CSV table of C-alpha atoms in Angstrom, one decimal:
chain,number,residue,atom,x,y,z
A,1,MET,CA,-48.9,9.4,-83.1
A,2,THR,CA,-49.1,6.0,-81.4
A,3,ARG,CA,-45.9,5.0,-83.3
A,4,ILE,CA,-44.0,8.0,-82.0
A,5,VAL,CA,-45.1,7.3,-78.4
A,6,THR,CA,-44.0,3.7,-78.7
A,7,ILE,CA,-40.6,4.7,-80.1
A,8,LEU,CA,-40.1,7.2,-77.2
A,9,LEU,CA,-41.0,4.5,-74.6
A,10,LEU,CA,-38.6,2.1,-76.1
A,11,ALA,CA,-35.9,4.7,-76.1
A,12,ALA,CA,-36.5,5.4,-72.4
A,13,ILE,CA,-36.4,1.7,-71.6
A,14,VAL,CA,-33.1,1.3,-73.4
A,15,THR,CA,-31.7,4.4,-71.6
A,16,LEU,CA,-32.7,3.1,-68.2
A,17,SER,CA,-31.3,-0.3,-69.0
A,18,GLY,CA,-28.1,1.2,-70.0
A,19,CYS,CA,-27.9,3.2,-66.8
A,20,GLN,CA,-28.5,0.1,-64.8
A,21,PHE,CA,-25.8,-1.7,-66.8
A,22,PHE,CA,-23.2,0.9,-66.0
A,23,GLN,CA,-24.3,0.9,-62.3
A,24,ASP,CA,-23.9,-2.9,-62.2
A,25,LEU,CA,-20.6,-2.6,-64.0
A,26,GLY,CA,-19.4,0.0,-61.5
A,27,ASP,CA,-20.4,-2.3,-58.6
A,28,LYS,CA,-18.3,-5.1,-60.1
A,29,VAL,CA,-15.3,-2.9,-60.6
A,30,THR,CA,-15.4,-1.6,-57.1
A,31,GLY,CA,-16.1,-5.0,-55.7
A,32,LYS,CA,-19.4,-4.0,-54.2
A,33,SER,CA,-22.2,-6.5,-54.3
A,34,LYS,CA,-25.6,-5.0,-54.8
A,35,GLY,CA,-27.5,-4.9,-51.5
A,36,GLU,CA,-24.6,-6.4,-49.6
A,37,MET,CA,-24.6,-3.9,-46.7
A,38,THR,CA,-28.4,-4.1,-46.5
A,39,VAL,CA,-28.3,-7.9,-46.3
A,40,ALA,CA,-25.6,-7.8,-43.6
A,41,GLU,CA,-27.4,-5.2,-41.6
A,42,GLU,CA,-30.7,-7.0,-41.8
A,43,SER,CA,-29.0,-10.2,-40.8
A,44,GLU,CA,-27.5,-8.5,-37.7
A,45,LYS,CA,-30.8,-7.0,-36.8
A,46,ALA,CA,-32.4,-10.5,-37.0
A,47,ALA,CA,-29.7,-12.0,-34.9
A,48,LEU,CA,-30.1,-9.3,-32.2
A,49,GLN,CA,-33.9,-9.6,-32.3
A,50,LYS,CA,-33.5,-13.4,-31.8
A,51,GLN,CA,-31.4,-12.7,-28.7
A,52,ILE,CA,-34.1,-10.3,-27.4
A,53,ASP,CA,-36.9,-12.8,-28.0
A,54,LYS,CA,-34.9,-15.4,-26.1
A,55,LYS,CA,-34.1,-13.0,-23.2
A,56,PHE,CA,-35.9,-9.6,-23.4
A,57,GLU,CA,-33.9,-8.2,-20.4
A,58,ASN,CA,-30.7,-8.2,-22.4
A,59,PRO,CA,-29.4,-4.6,-22.3
A,60,VAL,CA,-26.4,-5.2,-24.7
A,61,ALA,CA,-28.7,-6.6,-27.4
A,62,HIS,CA,-31.1,-3.7,-27.1
A,63,TYR,CA,-28.3,-1.2,-27.2
A,64,LYS,CA,-26.8,-2.8,-30.3
A,65,LEU,CA,-30.2,-3.0,-32.0
A,66,GLY,CA,-30.7,0.7,-31.1
A,67,ALA,CA,-27.3,1.5,-32.7
A,68,LEU,CA,-28.4,-0.1,-36.0
A,69,TYR,CA,-31.7,1.8,-36.0
A,70,HIS,CA,-29.7,5.0,-35.1
A,71,ALA,CA,-27.4,4.5,-38.1
A,72,ASP,CA,-30.4,4.1,-40.4
A,73,GLY,CA,-31.9,7.3,-39.1
A,74,LEU,CA,-34.8,5.6,-37.3
A,75,TYR,CA,-34.4,7.7,-34.3
A,76,ASP,CA,-37.7,6.8,-32.5
A,77,LYS,CA,-36.9,3.1,-32.7
A,78,ALA,CA,-33.3,3.8,-31.6
A,79,GLU,CA,-34.3,5.8,-28.6
A,80,TYR,CA,-36.8,3.1,-27.6
A,81,GLU,CA,-34.0,0.4,-27.7
A,82,TYR,CA,-31.5,2.6,-25.9
A,83,ARG,CA,-34.0,3.4,-23.1
A,84,THR,CA,-35.0,-0.3,-22.8
A,85,ALA,CA,-31.3,-1.1,-22.4
A,86,LEU,CA,-31.0,1.5,-19.7
A,87,GLY,CA,-34.1,0.2,-18.0
A,88,PHE,CA,-32.4,-3.2,-17.5
A,89,ASP,CA,-29.0,-1.6,-16.7
A,90,PRO,CA,-29.3,1.9,-15.2
A,91,VAL,CA,-25.6,2.4,-15.3
A,92,TYR,CA,-25.1,1.4,-19.0
A,93,TYR,CA,-23.1,4.5,-19.8
A,94,LYS,CA,-22.9,3.7,-23.5
A,95,ALA,CA,-26.7,3.8,-23.7
A,96,GLN,CA,-26.9,7.1,-21.7
A,97,ALA,CA,-24.5,8.7,-24.2
A,98,ALA,CA,-26.4,7.2,-27.1
A,99,ILE,CA,-29.6,8.7,-25.9
A,100,VAL,CA,-28.0,12.1,-25.7
A,101,LYS,CA,-26.8,11.7,-29.3
A,102,VAL,CA,-30.0,10.4,-30.7
A,103,LEU,CA,-32.0,13.3,-29.2
A,104,GLN,CA,-29.4,15.7,-30.7
A,105,ASP,CA,-29.7,14.0,-34.1
A,106,ARG,CA,-33.4,14.2,-34.0
A,107,GLY,CA,-33.2,18.0,-33.5
A,108,GLU,CA,-34.1,18.1,-29.9
A,109,ALA,CA,-31.2,20.0,-28.5
A,110,PRO,CA,-32.8,21.2,-25.2
A,111,ARG,CA,-33.8,17.6,-24.3
A,112,SER,CA,-30.4,16.3,-25.4
A,113,LYS,CA,-28.5,18.8,-23.2
A,114,MET,CA,-30.8,18.2,-20.2
A,115,SER,CA,-30.2,14.4,-20.5
A,116,ALA,CA,-26.5,15.0,-20.7
A,117,ASP,CA,-26.5,17.2,-17.6
A,118,ILE,CA,-28.6,14.6,-15.7
A,119,TYR,CA,-26.3,11.7,-16.6
A,120,MET,CA,-23.1,13.7,-15.8
A,121,THR,CA,-24.5,14.7,-12.4
A,122,GLN,CA,-25.3,11.1,-11.6
A,123,ALA,CA,-21.8,10.0,-12.7
A,124,ALA,CA,-20.2,12.6,-10.5
A,125,VAL,CA,-20.4,10.1,-7.6
A,126,SER,CA,-17.2,8.3,-8.7
A,127,ALA,CA,-14.2,8.6,-11.0
A,128,GLU,CA,-15.1,5.3,-12.5
A,129,ALA,CA,-18.6,6.4,-13.5
A,130,SER,CA,-17.4,9.7,-14.9
A,131,MET,CA,-14.7,8.1,-16.9
A,132,LEU,CA,-17.0,5.5,-18.4
A,133,LEU,CA,-19.6,8.0,-19.3
A,134,GLY,CA,-16.9,10.2,-20.8
A,135,LYS,CA,-15.8,7.2,-22.9
A,136,GLY,CA,-19.4,6.7,-24.0
A,137,PHE,CA,-19.7,10.4,-25.1
A,138,GLN,CA,-16.4,10.1,-26.9
A,139,GLN,CA,-17.6,7.1,-28.9
A,140,GLN,CA,-20.7,9.2,-29.9
A,141,GLN,CA,-18.4,12.0,-31.0
A,142,LEU,CA,-19.9,14.3,-28.2
A,143,ASP,CA,-16.4,15.5,-27.4
A,144,GLU,CA,-17.3,18.5,-25.2
A,145,TYR,CA,-19.4,16.3,-22.9
A,146,ALA,CA,-16.6,13.7,-22.9
A,147,LEU,CA,-14.1,16.4,-21.8
A,148,LYS,CA,-16.4,17.5,-18.9
A,149,CYS,CA,-16.7,13.9,-17.8
A,150,TYR,CA,-12.9,13.3,-17.9
A,151,GLN,CA,-12.2,16.5,-16.0
A,152,GLN,CA,-14.9,15.4,-13.5
A,153,ALA,CA,-13.2,12.1,-13.1
A,154,GLN,CA,-9.8,13.8,-12.7
A,155,THR,CA,-10.9,15.7,-9.6
A,156,LEU,CA,-11.6,12.3,-8.0
A,157,ALA,CA,-8.6,10.4,-9.5
A,158,PRO,CA,-5.9,13.0,-10.1
A,159,ASN,CA,-3.2,10.4,-10.8
A,160,SER,CA,-4.7,8.7,-13.8
A,161,ALA,CA,-2.5,8.6,-16.9
A,162,VAL,CA,-5.4,7.7,-19.1
A,163,LEU,CA,-7.5,10.7,-18.1
A,164,PHE,CA,-4.6,13.1,-18.8
A,165,LYS,CA,-4.0,11.3,-22.1
A,166,GLN,CA,-7.7,11.6,-23.2
A,167,ILE,CA,-7.8,15.3,-22.3
A,168,GLY,CA,-4.6,15.9,-24.1
A,169,TYR,CA,-6.0,14.3,-27.2
A,170,TYR,CA,-9.1,16.4,-26.9
A,171,TYR,CA,-7.1,19.6,-27.0
A,172,LEU,CA,-4.8,18.3,-29.7
A,173,ALA,CA,-7.9,17.7,-31.9
A,174,LYS,CA,-9.0,21.3,-31.1
A,175,GLY,CA,-5.7,22.7,-32.2
A,176,ASP,CA,-4.7,23.8,-28.7
A,177,GLN,CA,-1.1,22.7,-28.7
A,178,VAL,CA,-0.2,24.2,-25.3
A,179,ARG,CA,-2.9,22.4,-23.3
A,180,ALA,CA,-2.4,19.2,-25.3
A,181,GLU,CA,1.3,19.2,-24.5
A,182,GLU,CA,0.7,20.0,-20.9
A,183,ASN,CA,-1.8,17.1,-20.4
A,184,LEU,CA,0.2,14.6,-22.5
A,185,ARG,CA,3.4,15.4,-20.6
A,186,ARG,CA,1.6,14.7,-17.3
A,187,SER,CA,0.2,11.5,-18.7
A,188,PHE,CA,3.7,10.3,-19.7
A,189,GLN,CA,5.1,11.3,-16.3
A,190,LEU,CA,2.4,9.1,-14.6
A,191,ASP,CA,3.0,6.2,-17.0
A,192,PRO,CA,6.2,6.4,-19.1
A,193,TYR,CA,5.4,3.1,-20.9
A,194,GLN,CA,2.9,4.7,-23.3
A,195,SER,CA,4.5,4.5,-26.7
A,196,GLU,CA,1.6,6.4,-28.4
A,197,VAL,CA,1.9,9.3,-26.0
A,198,ALA,CA,5.7,9.3,-26.4
A,199,GLY,CA,5.2,9.5,-30.2
A,200,GLU,CA,2.7,12.3,-30.0
A,201,LEU,CA,5.1,14.3,-27.7
A,202,GLY,CA,7.9,13.6,-30.1
A,203,ARG,CA,5.9,15.2,-32.9
A,204,MET,CA,5.5,18.2,-30.7
A,205,GLY,CA,9.2,18.5,-30.3
A,206,VAL,CA,9.3,17.1,-26.7
A,207,MET,CA,12.1,14.6,-26.2
A,208,VAL,CA,11.0,11.7,-24.0
A,209,GLN,CA,12.2,8.1,-23.6
A,210,ILE,CA,10.4,5.0,-22.7
A,211,PRO,CA,12.1,3.0,-19.9
A,212,ARG,CA,14.0,-0.1,-21.1
A,213,GLU,CA,13.3,-2.1,-18.0
A,214,PRO,CA,9.9,-4.0,-17.9
A,215,LYS,CA,7.0,-2.4,-16.2
A,216,LYS,CA,6.8,-3.5,-12.6
A,217,ASP,CA,3.4,-2.4,-11.5
A,218,LYS,CA,0.0,-2.7,-13.3
A,219,GLY,CA,-0.7,1.1,-13.1
A,220,ASN,CA,-3.5,3.1,-11.6
A,221,TRP,CA,-6.7,1.2,-11.0
A,222,LEU,CA,-8.7,3.6,-13.3
A,223,ASP,CA,-6.2,3.1,-16.0
A,224,ARG,CA,-6.5,-0.7,-15.6
A,225,LEU,CA,-10.3,-0.3,-15.9
A,226,TRP,CA,-9.9,1.7,-19.1
A,227,LYS,CA,-7.8,-1.1,-20.6
A,228,LYS,CA,-10.4,-3.7,-19.5
A,229,GLU,CA,-13.2,-1.7,-21.2
A,230,GLU,CA,-11.1,-1.2,-24.4
A,231,ALA,CA,-10.6,-5.0,-24.6
A,232,LYS,CA,-14.4,-5.5,-24.0
A,233,ASP,CA,-15.2,-3.1,-26.8
A,234,GLN,CA,-12.9,-5.0,-29.2
A,235,GLN,CA,-14.7,-8.3,-28.4
A,236,GLU,CA,-18.2,-6.9,-29.0
């Protein structure tokens, strides 16, 4: 009996070893190093924690650390970091949108909606605030809230090509070709130097042409702010 048990244990060990061998082989074939992502993530967390230890009132570091916790499904820790970031920068729109998202992901839909409504009401004071909050919602894939913010900004800045473009893309993603075309057309009218908008309209069968002469003005102030924020996001 003992001999049979021993044989079975040895067989199990060989089987498990074989599975591990094929797992390791698969990792080599795909170019994936075992634990690589975990090591990188932990390294980034450690770097952010070091920044926080050096200067606790660093909203960007708290936000980024919260985003890492959020991605790991550690929603309580993520919310704490997001709220800490917001405590040091009350108009940190990315953090506001992230709080709405983390509450939603944690299954707290009423609190999530209530928070979104509060932040959108606060942002209604200016086109800039509404646009930046909308951008934050868009980054969190909270598209309906993003649309509301862009429309809210549009009432205060009706000549922003960026706002029409973002709303056009929203409807395009939803399959509403009529509203998408309407908004993209208006965006292109306000700024005919947008090659991506021209391309999208072309795919819709709308013939447009980008002017050959260099662009003389720098565009609407809200559009300039959008480009500035986009550049900042790429640097972070």
